[in-house]
Amino acid sequence: MPAPYQHGANWWRQAAVYQIYPRSFSDANGDGMGDLPGVTSRMGYLSSLGIDAIWLSPFYPSALADGGYDVDDYRNVDPRLGTLADFDAMVAAAHDSGIRVIVDVVPNHSSNRHAWFQAALAAAPGSPERARYHFVDGLGDSGELPPSDWPSHFGGAAWTRGVEQAGPNAGRPGQWYLHLFATEQPDFNWDHPEVREDFHTTLRFWADRGVDGFRVDVAHALVKDMSLPLRSKPKLEILVDDGTDPLFDRDAVHGIFAGWRDVLNEYDPPKAAVAEAWVPFTNRRLMYARPTELGQAFNFDLLQAPFDAAEFRAIAAKCLVEAEASGASSTWVFSNHDVVRHASRYALPDGSTLEDLEAWLLADGAAPVPDLARGLRRARAATLFMLGLPGSAYLYQGEELGLFEVADLPAASLQDPTWFRTQHQVKGRDGCRVPLPWTAAGPNFGFGGAPWLPQPDWFAALAADVQDGTAGSTLEMYRAALGWRRKLQAEESLEWLSEAAASVVRYRRPNGWEVLTNFGAAPAKLPAGVDLSKVVLSSGEPADGAIPAETTLWLAP
């Protein structure tokens, strides 16, 4: 069961949360797609790992135009993944194991198969049905041009023109609708009261079924400035810091989440929530984490940082100060369903940029040749550095096995919409979503049926059953780390014991728990006063009188 500090309303503040991408976790019925009974069947594994909660990526009915983030029905289960009864059984099994359940909610957009959007397509311009989305007349003499220059996150324009099905222009090209992601993901109009109330209903639906919290997808994008003429925004990643960007982080979004907090506080204890808010200005991001709103927000600073002592220390220090200012706890993450696995990122040459990473994926992971041993060594050290920090740790399925990105998936198997919308110029996220290897022997590495994405042969060496009980394996390191983390957890603060420029970063938690990470490529001399007899965990092979290269040590009080 969770340690005492995690009981009650504040269980989430320093929780270890394990993200499950359901289609790729475990397949119980043999159809090649992971499902909810598959999650339930692995509850013993999750319990032995020592996590406090699971975060379930979307499991709702979906055409999978964006891997489940195109939602047809927010209050049901995709029949390929199970039933509502299967969901209830999974929640019960998790709770019986002392594991809480967080579910993804996707409020920025629905799928184009959602009943509301189908009604909007069938209705005439200016109808109440269309008012729940963003339908706009096009530019040009006959509306043939998109209403603005807004691009989609997945490539191409953020606008699609429909064919009118009602009114005097039936059968002719008509209005354009907004989709910041795939064409199949029309954006909701959050100025519409029906949209707001329907999501309150959705929150209550899952909370009443025992869900403990919600991860809020694209929380910063709900409110748009749709006043005509639409403002220009040719690059999505450039934001302003005053809440007036036409698409992202607008001030009005906080009224929405204040309403969500009212709903979440109807329960005892209140339901937790965490915002995925890609906002570069920390003073803005922290607004989502206020106790009057969602209560916590992801920071992706470590996820975006190189394996560097100064970077890691500066990020940790900054984020802890920011979290305290917001009243939240900080969040830490290295991998998730949207990014290249960090063991692979750290295996690329130092100084590699995001563009270099994209080029490496397009080269099927062959150029440059990754140093996999170094990548895993760094990933293990980074994980122990992070798990010692105050705040919530978010782990992505398979990282506890030391999985690398599957960068050489055959082009014919790729499913990410980015691959298609960029005309094969950006490979997308399929490589981190390949179904997990549970056993080295047997068909499909014990996943179930023939998986929806092919698994590489090298998965055999990293399978869960190979690592189970094997001293020094990454799986056993994670188990040990999460076990010690519960035993050693203390108040949400730390003291830096190393100089800012040092290659060995050392910090101490209030109870005397110490973490030392050597970010250098060579062994480092132990700092004065370090007692090796207190080392309870190491990410690498211990060495007399030194910290091995790219290695983290934990010292118990």
XYZ file of C-alpha atoms in Angstrom:
557
model
C 0.000 0.000 0.000
C 1.131 3.611 -0.492
C 3.245 5.150 2.230
C 1.379 7.274 4.807
C 2.432 10.587 3.298
C 0.437 9.737 0.179
C -2.891 9.067 1.862
C -5.743 11.539 1.674
C -6.116 14.640 -0.421
C -2.389 15.152 -1.028
C -1.514 11.661 -2.295
C -0.458 13.093 -5.673
C 2.105 15.612 -4.423
C 5.042 13.167 -4.401
C 3.531 10.215 -6.221
C 5.259 7.967 -8.737
C 2.854 7.769 -11.689
C 3.235 5.169 -14.438
C 1.821 6.076 -17.842
C 0.079 3.273 -19.706
C -0.531 3.631 -23.425
C -3.287 0.977 -23.469
C -2.942 -0.246 -27.054
C 0.702 -1.113 -26.421
C 0.706 -2.405 -22.854
C -0.799 -5.913 -22.821
C -3.262 -7.699 -25.102
C -5.602 -10.055 -23.223
C -7.827 -11.171 -26.109
C -5.148 -11.835 -28.730
C -6.265 -9.325 -31.358
C -2.914 -7.520 -31.416
C -4.133 -4.440 -29.561
C -3.589 -3.871 -25.871
C -6.764 -3.609 -23.815
C -8.160 -2.926 -20.352
C -8.262 -6.603 -19.312
C -4.605 -6.674 -20.313
C -3.905 -3.856 -17.862
C -5.801 -5.711 -15.141
C -3.824 -8.889 -15.851
C -0.556 -7.010 -15.218
C -1.603 -5.400 -11.936
C 0.770 -7.678 -10.021
C 3.663 -6.418 -12.141
C 2.632 -2.807 -11.549
C 2.322 -3.411 -7.822
C 5.756 -5.026 -7.672
C 7.198 -2.032 -9.476
C 6.211 0.160 -6.551
C 4.241 2.885 -8.311
C 1.526 4.946 -6.623
C -0.751 5.524 -9.615
C -1.282 4.663 -13.236
C -2.127 7.252 -15.866
C -4.184 5.722 -18.652
C -3.878 7.316 -22.080
C -7.199 7.483 -23.988
C -9.224 4.271 -24.103
C -12.376 5.868 -25.504
C -14.132 4.903 -28.760
C -11.955 6.249 -31.562
C -11.025 5.775 -35.194
C -7.381 6.087 -34.040
C -6.626 8.925 -36.424
C -4.356 10.194 -33.645
C -3.767 7.118 -31.558
C -6.920 7.529 -29.489
C -6.703 11.282 -28.954
C -9.513 11.615 -31.489
C -12.420 10.802 -29.180
C -15.828 9.704 -30.459
C -17.500 9.341 -27.062
C -15.998 10.676 -23.836
C -18.092 8.452 -21.592
C -17.469 5.002 -22.982
C -14.741 2.459 -23.754
C -13.549 1.529 -27.233
C -14.959 -1.991 -27.794
C -11.538 -3.083 -29.053
C -10.148 -2.221 -25.609
C -12.982 -3.571 -23.506
C -16.193 -2.442 -21.841
C -17.217 -0.186 -18.996
C -17.372 -3.324 -16.855
C -13.755 -4.050 -17.799
C -12.865 -0.502 -16.804
C -14.553 -0.929 -13.433
C -12.720 -4.221 -12.891
C -9.398 -2.574 -13.712
C -10.029 0.289 -11.266
C -11.016 -2.181 -8.555
C -7.881 -4.266 -9.145
C -5.712 -1.159 -9.038
C -7.266 0.068 -5.816
C -6.941 -3.377 -4.254
C -3.214 -3.128 -5.070
C -2.897 0.322 -3.518
C -2.614 1.960 -6.958
C -4.651 4.999 -7.896
C -6.002 5.648 -11.396
C -5.605 8.803 -13.496
C -7.313 8.997 -16.890
C -6.593 11.192 -19.874
C -9.257 13.721 -20.801
C -9.021 15.430 -24.214
C -10.943 18.723 -24.087
C -9.473 20.727 -26.970
C -11.032 18.643 -29.722
C -13.296 15.707 -30.374
C -13.098 13.287 -33.267
C -14.927 14.004 -36.492
C -17.124 10.993 -35.654
C -18.411 12.569 -32.430
C -22.210 12.941 -32.469
C -21.962 16.701 -32.054
C -19.634 17.117 -35.021
C -21.720 14.881 -37.234
C -24.711 17.039 -36.338
C -22.704 20.152 -37.155
C -21.805 18.835 -40.608
C -25.442 18.043 -41.292
C -26.614 21.497 -40.153
C -26.478 24.791 -41.995
C -23.994 27.627 -41.387
C -24.946 29.663 -38.352
C -26.819 26.768 -36.757
C -26.677 25.947 -33.036
C -25.006 22.635 -33.931
C -22.071 24.393 -35.570
C -21.684 26.782 -32.674
C -20.082 24.034 -30.557
C -17.089 24.022 -32.931
C -15.267 26.671 -34.964
C -16.840 26.921 -38.414
C -15.732 29.981 -40.378
C -16.293 31.248 -43.904
C -13.208 31.108 -46.093
C -11.384 33.960 -47.746
C -11.229 34.642 -51.466
C -13.982 35.416 -53.948
C -15.912 32.229 -53.155
C -14.468 31.251 -49.786
C -11.941 28.946 -51.403
C -9.044 30.049 -49.172
C -8.558 29.086 -45.516
C -9.781 31.703 -43.028
C -6.240 32.242 -41.688
C -2.630 31.102 -41.951
C -2.830 28.948 -38.823
C -0.884 25.689 -39.201
C -1.661 22.292 -37.681
C 0.655 20.731 -35.113
C 0.815 17.693 -37.389
C 1.721 19.591 -40.554
C -0.391 21.328 -43.165
C -3.140 23.827 -42.491
C -5.295 23.907 -39.382
C -8.396 24.271 -41.548
C -10.480 21.840 -43.578
C -13.322 22.854 -45.838
C -16.493 20.835 -45.683
C -19.256 20.174 -48.187
C -22.587 21.618 -47.129
C -25.292 19.047 -46.472
C -28.169 21.395 -45.666
C -29.592 24.707 -46.828
C -29.506 26.321 -50.250
C -25.834 25.430 -50.827
C -26.196 21.712 -50.156
C -23.638 19.728 -52.134
C -21.292 22.691 -52.570
C -18.024 23.484 -50.750
C -18.903 25.439 -47.666
C -17.409 26.628 -44.398
C -14.032 25.687 -42.997
C -13.574 24.140 -39.561
C -10.591 24.527 -37.239
C -8.402 21.611 -36.161
C -5.082 22.381 -34.496
C -4.163 18.712 -34.898
C -5.407 16.193 -37.483
C -8.277 16.849 -39.862
C -10.210 14.249 -37.892
C -9.869 16.313 -34.683
C -12.132 19.391 -34.880
C -11.573 21.909 -32.096
C -14.377 22.614 -29.651
C -15.657 26.143 -29.107
C -15.090 26.607 -25.386
C -17.056 29.836 -25.345
C -20.141 27.656 -25.735
C -21.826 26.821 -22.400
C -22.926 23.395 -23.629
C -19.304 22.405 -24.218
C -18.325 23.466 -20.713
C -21.218 21.680 -19.055
C -20.729 18.497 -21.069
C -17.140 18.186 -19.848
C -18.306 18.703 -16.273
C -20.582 15.745 -16.886
C -17.650 13.739 -18.249
C -15.497 14.504 -15.199
C -18.285 13.387 -12.878
C -18.929 10.254 -14.944
C -15.404 8.929 -14.459
C -14.994 10.280 -10.935
C -18.150 8.427 -9.940
C -16.577 5.232 -11.309
C -13.662 5.618 -8.910
C -11.106 7.515 -10.962
C -8.686 9.391 -8.711
C -7.516 12.076 -11.103
C -7.276 13.443 -14.617
C -4.462 14.315 -16.998
C -5.679 17.215 -19.150
C -4.471 17.070 -22.743
C -3.423 20.343 -24.450
C -4.817 22.333 -21.529
C -3.410 25.608 -22.844
C -5.252 25.572 -26.181
C -8.932 25.531 -25.286
C -9.724 29.223 -25.778
C -9.077 30.941 -29.115
C -9.501 34.488 -30.357
C -11.979 33.910 -33.165
C -12.795 37.580 -33.752
C -12.758 38.460 -37.439
C -10.557 39.018 -39.282
C -8.537 36.246 -37.674
C -5.074 37.283 -36.578
C -2.029 35.862 -38.336
C -0.031 33.129 -36.572
C 2.127 31.221 -39.080
C 4.256 29.532 -36.370
C 2.520 27.749 -33.516
C 5.543 27.622 -31.240
C 5.907 31.410 -30.911
C 3.790 32.679 -28.002
C 3.458 35.913 -26.111
C 3.588 36.036 -22.328
C 0.584 38.241 -21.594
C -2.315 35.893 -22.305
C -3.246 37.481 -25.623
C -1.920 34.892 -28.074
C -4.709 34.096 -30.570
C -4.551 30.336 -29.947
C -2.712 29.411 -26.775
C -2.603 30.220 -23.068
C -5.287 32.872 -23.261
C -6.378 34.323 -19.942
C -9.941 33.060 -20.356
C -8.793 29.430 -20.124
C -8.359 29.798 -16.381
C -12.055 30.400 -15.860
C -12.670 27.000 -17.468
C -10.329 25.207 -15.090
C -11.686 27.054 -12.079
C -14.999 25.447 -13.016
C -13.301 22.075 -13.280
C -11.819 22.512 -9.812
C -15.305 23.133 -8.449
C -16.367 19.778 -9.915
C -13.253 17.952 -8.670
C -13.787 19.356 -5.187
C -17.245 17.794 -5.008
C -15.468 14.574 -4.008
C -13.766 13.560 -0.760
C -10.858 13.548 -1.177
C -10.918 15.970 -4.097
C -9.917 14.486 -7.419
C -6.417 15.343 -8.615
C -5.581 16.836 -11.995
C -2.456 17.716 -13.948
C -2.290 20.024 -16.951
C -0.372 19.339 -20.109
C 0.305 23.010 -20.795
C 3.112 23.618 -23.275
C 3.705 27.192 -22.177
C 7.284 28.501 -22.329
C 6.710 31.155 -19.669
C 6.803 29.586 -16.250
C 4.777 32.360 -14.611
C 2.009 31.457 -17.067
C 2.349 27.671 -16.771
C 2.049 27.788 -13.014
C -1.378 29.396 -13.232
C -2.750 26.004 -14.336
C -1.262 24.439 -11.196
C -2.919 26.754 -8.710
C -5.078 25.080 -6.042
C -8.055 26.948 -7.488
C -7.506 25.286 -10.867
C -6.070 21.898 -11.810
C -3.579 21.757 -8.936
C -0.539 20.565 -10.889
C 1.041 21.133 -14.302
C 3.677 19.203 -16.181
C 7.054 20.767 -16.561
C 8.952 19.262 -19.466
C 12.223 21.001 -18.720
C 14.209 17.850 -17.932
C 12.637 16.077 -20.896
C 14.054 18.776 -23.161
C 17.441 19.089 -21.443
C 20.754 17.498 -22.440
C 22.448 15.178 -19.966
C 24.405 17.975 -18.324
C 25.144 18.749 -14.682
C 24.557 22.482 -14.848
C 21.325 22.087 -16.840
C 19.840 19.459 -14.528
C 20.713 21.373 -11.383
C 19.419 24.701 -12.708
C 16.168 23.132 -13.910
C 15.528 21.327 -10.638
C 16.207 24.451 -8.598
C 14.026 26.642 -10.782
C 11.101 24.240 -10.922
C 11.060 23.690 -7.175
C 10.901 27.426 -6.534
C 8.105 27.788 -9.091
C 6.104 24.909 -7.644
C 6.297 26.359 -4.160
C 5.104 29.703 -5.492
C 2.049 28.099 -7.101
C 1.123 25.958 -4.106
C 1.607 22.807 -6.196
C 4.323 20.205 -6.187
C 6.687 19.934 -9.118
C 6.471 17.258 -11.806
C 9.333 15.397 -13.455
C 9.299 13.427 -16.686
C 11.816 12.111 -19.231
C 9.664 10.080 -21.626
C 6.038 9.761 -22.679
C 3.901 8.721 -25.644
C 4.842 11.838 -27.630
C 8.655 11.861 -27.549
C 11.658 9.715 -28.430
C 12.547 7.507 -25.468
C 15.233 9.116 -23.342
C 17.616 6.147 -23.461
C 17.854 6.814 -27.210
C 18.054 10.584 -26.892
C 21.001 10.244 -24.525
C 22.667 7.795 -26.929
C 23.051 10.429 -29.640
C 26.077 12.742 -29.824
C 26.178 15.569 -27.304
C 24.757 18.765 -28.710
C 22.150 17.019 -30.849
C 19.196 19.290 -31.574
C 15.546 18.492 -32.148
C 16.247 18.735 -35.866
C 19.095 16.236 -35.465
C 16.720 13.917 -33.655
C 14.193 14.143 -36.494
C 16.932 13.431 -39.027
C 18.063 10.415 -37.007
C 14.529 9.033 -37.043
C 14.250 9.570 -40.802
C 17.519 7.639 -41.163
C 15.872 4.732 -39.310
C 18.191 5.307 -36.362
C 21.297 4.472 -38.408
C 22.942 7.887 -38.754
C 24.497 8.780 -36.480
C 24.987 5.363 -34.918
C 23.738 5.669 -31.319
C 25.916 4.671 -28.391
C 23.255 2.526 -26.746
C 25.334 1.532 -23.747
C 25.991 5.161 -22.952
C 22.370 6.078 -23.595
C 21.100 3.508 -21.115
C 23.782 4.380 -18.570
C 22.766 8.035 -18.730
C 19.052 7.208 -18.637
C 19.499 5.145 -15.473
C 21.546 7.904 -13.810
C 19.036 10.572 -14.824
C 16.162 8.486 -13.468
C 17.744 8.140 -10.024
C 18.575 11.862 -10.011
C 14.924 12.619 -10.761
C 13.343 10.101 -8.392
C 15.172 11.693 -5.479
C 13.673 15.122 -6.169
C 10.603 16.409 -4.312
C 7.449 16.245 -6.406
C 5.638 13.809 -8.679
C 7.600 11.469 -10.945
C 5.899 10.464 -14.188
C 7.258 7.288 -15.763
C 6.414 5.952 -19.227
C 5.706 2.281 -19.806
C 8.814 0.378 -20.857
C 11.366 2.828 -19.519
C 11.725 0.534 -16.503
C 12.957 -2.090 -18.991
C 15.479 0.302 -20.509
C 13.680 0.262 -23.851
C 15.096 2.303 -26.680
C 13.166 3.993 -29.452
C 12.242 1.633 -32.288
C 13.572 3.990 -34.929
C 13.520 1.597 -37.884
C 9.842 0.706 -38.103
C 8.928 -0.145 -41.709
C 7.310 2.808 -43.456
C 4.277 0.682 -44.274
C 3.573 0.146 -40.564
C 3.685 3.801 -39.501
C 0.405 5.241 -38.235
C 1.225 8.631 -36.737
C -0.706 11.373 -38.590
C 2.401 13.553 -38.569
C 4.076 11.114 -40.987
C 1.299 11.580 -43.514
C 0.516 15.271 -43.029
C 4.191 16.239 -43.494
C 4.524 14.146 -46.662
C 6.909 11.772 -44.868
C 9.227 14.537 -43.671
C 8.581 13.984 -39.948
C 8.434 10.387 -38.832
C 6.280 10.878 -35.761
C 5.808 9.049 -32.491
C 5.216 5.415 -33.390
C 8.709 4.406 -32.297
C 7.960 4.995 -28.609
C 4.575 3.251 -28.825
C 5.670 -0.224 -29.911
C 3.961 -2.893 -27.744
C 5.956 -4.014 -24.723
C 8.046 -7.206 -24.464
C 6.907 -9.286 -21.496
C 8.736 -12.521 -22.285
C 11.857 -13.275 -24.295
C 10.411 -16.510 -25.651
C 7.048 -17.235 -27.211
C 5.070 -15.335 -29.826
C 5.078 -11.538 -29.813
C 7.252 -11.410 -26.681
C 4.242 -12.287 -24.524
C 2.297 -9.180 -25.532
C -0.639 -11.129 -26.961
C -1.683 -11.287 -30.615
C 0.371 -10.023 -33.549
C 0.967 -6.435 -32.397
C -0.357 -3.411 -34.245
C 3.236 -2.145 -34.535
C 6.027 -4.674 -35.176
C 8.416 -5.459 -32.329
C 12.171 -5.653 -33.042
C 14.225 -8.772 -32.353
C 16.344 -6.936 -29.776
C 13.313 -6.706 -27.488
C 14.118 -10.265 -26.338
C 17.155 -9.150 -24.333
C 15.121 -6.474 -22.524
C 11.943 -8.472 -21.867
C 10.441 -8.214 -18.419
C 10.942 -11.891 -17.596
C 14.634 -11.674 -18.472
C 15.151 -8.749 -16.106
C 12.899 -10.000 -13.328
C 15.120 -10.947 -10.389
C 18.313 -10.209 -12.321
C 20.681 -8.157 -10.188
C 21.673 -4.909 -11.858
C 18.895 -5.010 -14.465
C 17.069 -1.793 -15.201
C 13.793 -3.307 -14.019
C 15.287 -4.228 -10.658
C 16.873 -0.788 -10.374
C 13.454 0.834 -10.842
C 11.880 -1.482 -8.286
C 14.609 -0.758 -5.774
C 14.474 2.976 -6.436
C 10.702 3.200 -6.036
C 10.879 1.104 -2.876
C 13.568 3.260 -1.306
C 11.786 6.398 -2.483
C 8.774 5.474 -0.374
C 10.921 4.698 2.640
C 13.006 7.850 2.368
C 10.405 10.365 1.202
C 10.464 13.621 3.139
C 9.210 17.197 2.973
C 9.177 18.926 -0.421
C 12.538 20.639 -0.262
C 16.222 19.952 -0.692
C 19.641 21.429 0.042
C 22.324 21.670 -2.633
C 25.655 20.344 -1.363
C 27.721 20.855 -4.532
C 28.930 23.946 -6.324
C 26.812 25.161 -9.226
C 29.529 24.401 -11.786
C 30.467 20.961 -10.449
C 30.162 17.898 -12.686
C 28.975 15.940 -9.645
C 25.623 17.266 -8.500
C 24.831 16.503 -4.872
C 21.699 17.315 -2.935
C 20.205 16.355 0.409
C 16.564 15.964 1.395
C 15.438 17.198 4.868
C 15.710 13.746 6.451
C 19.349 13.331 5.404
C 18.727 11.308 2.227
C 21.452 12.261 -0.270
C 21.635 11.957 -4.050
C 24.914 12.296 -5.979
C 25.094 12.212 -9.779
C 28.322 12.214 -11.745
C 27.401 13.716 -15.109
C 30.976 13.431 -16.346
C 32.370 10.901 -18.816
C 35.054 9.761 -16.340
C 34.923 8.557 -12.729
C 34.823 11.384 -10.207
C 36.410 11.574 -6.795
C 33.977 11.178 -3.949
C 33.195 14.483 -2.236
C 34.597 14.860 1.246
C 32.384 13.436 3.937
C 30.567 10.916 1.738
C 30.188 7.625 3.576
C 30.011 4.769 1.054
C 28.587 2.475 3.703
C 25.374 4.490 3.420
C 24.955 3.826 -0.314
C 21.688 1.936 -0.752
C 21.352 2.270 -4.513
C 23.525 2.972 -7.532
C 22.636 3.271 -11.201
C 25.990 1.748 -12.174
C 28.720 -0.508 -10.887
C 30.117 0.838 -7.603
C 33.774 1.836 -7.464
C 36.056 2.253 -4.483
C 36.646 5.877 -3.668
C 34.950 7.215 -6.796
C 31.590 7.743 -8.467
C 31.619 5.956 -11.831
C 31.045 7.989 -14.972
C 27.431 8.959 -15.635
C 26.186 7.332 -12.457
C 23.898 8.263 -9.563
C 24.248 7.113 -5.944
C 21.640 7.239 -3.195
C 22.781 7.503 0.417
C 20.333 6.719 3.201
C 20.400 8.863 6.370
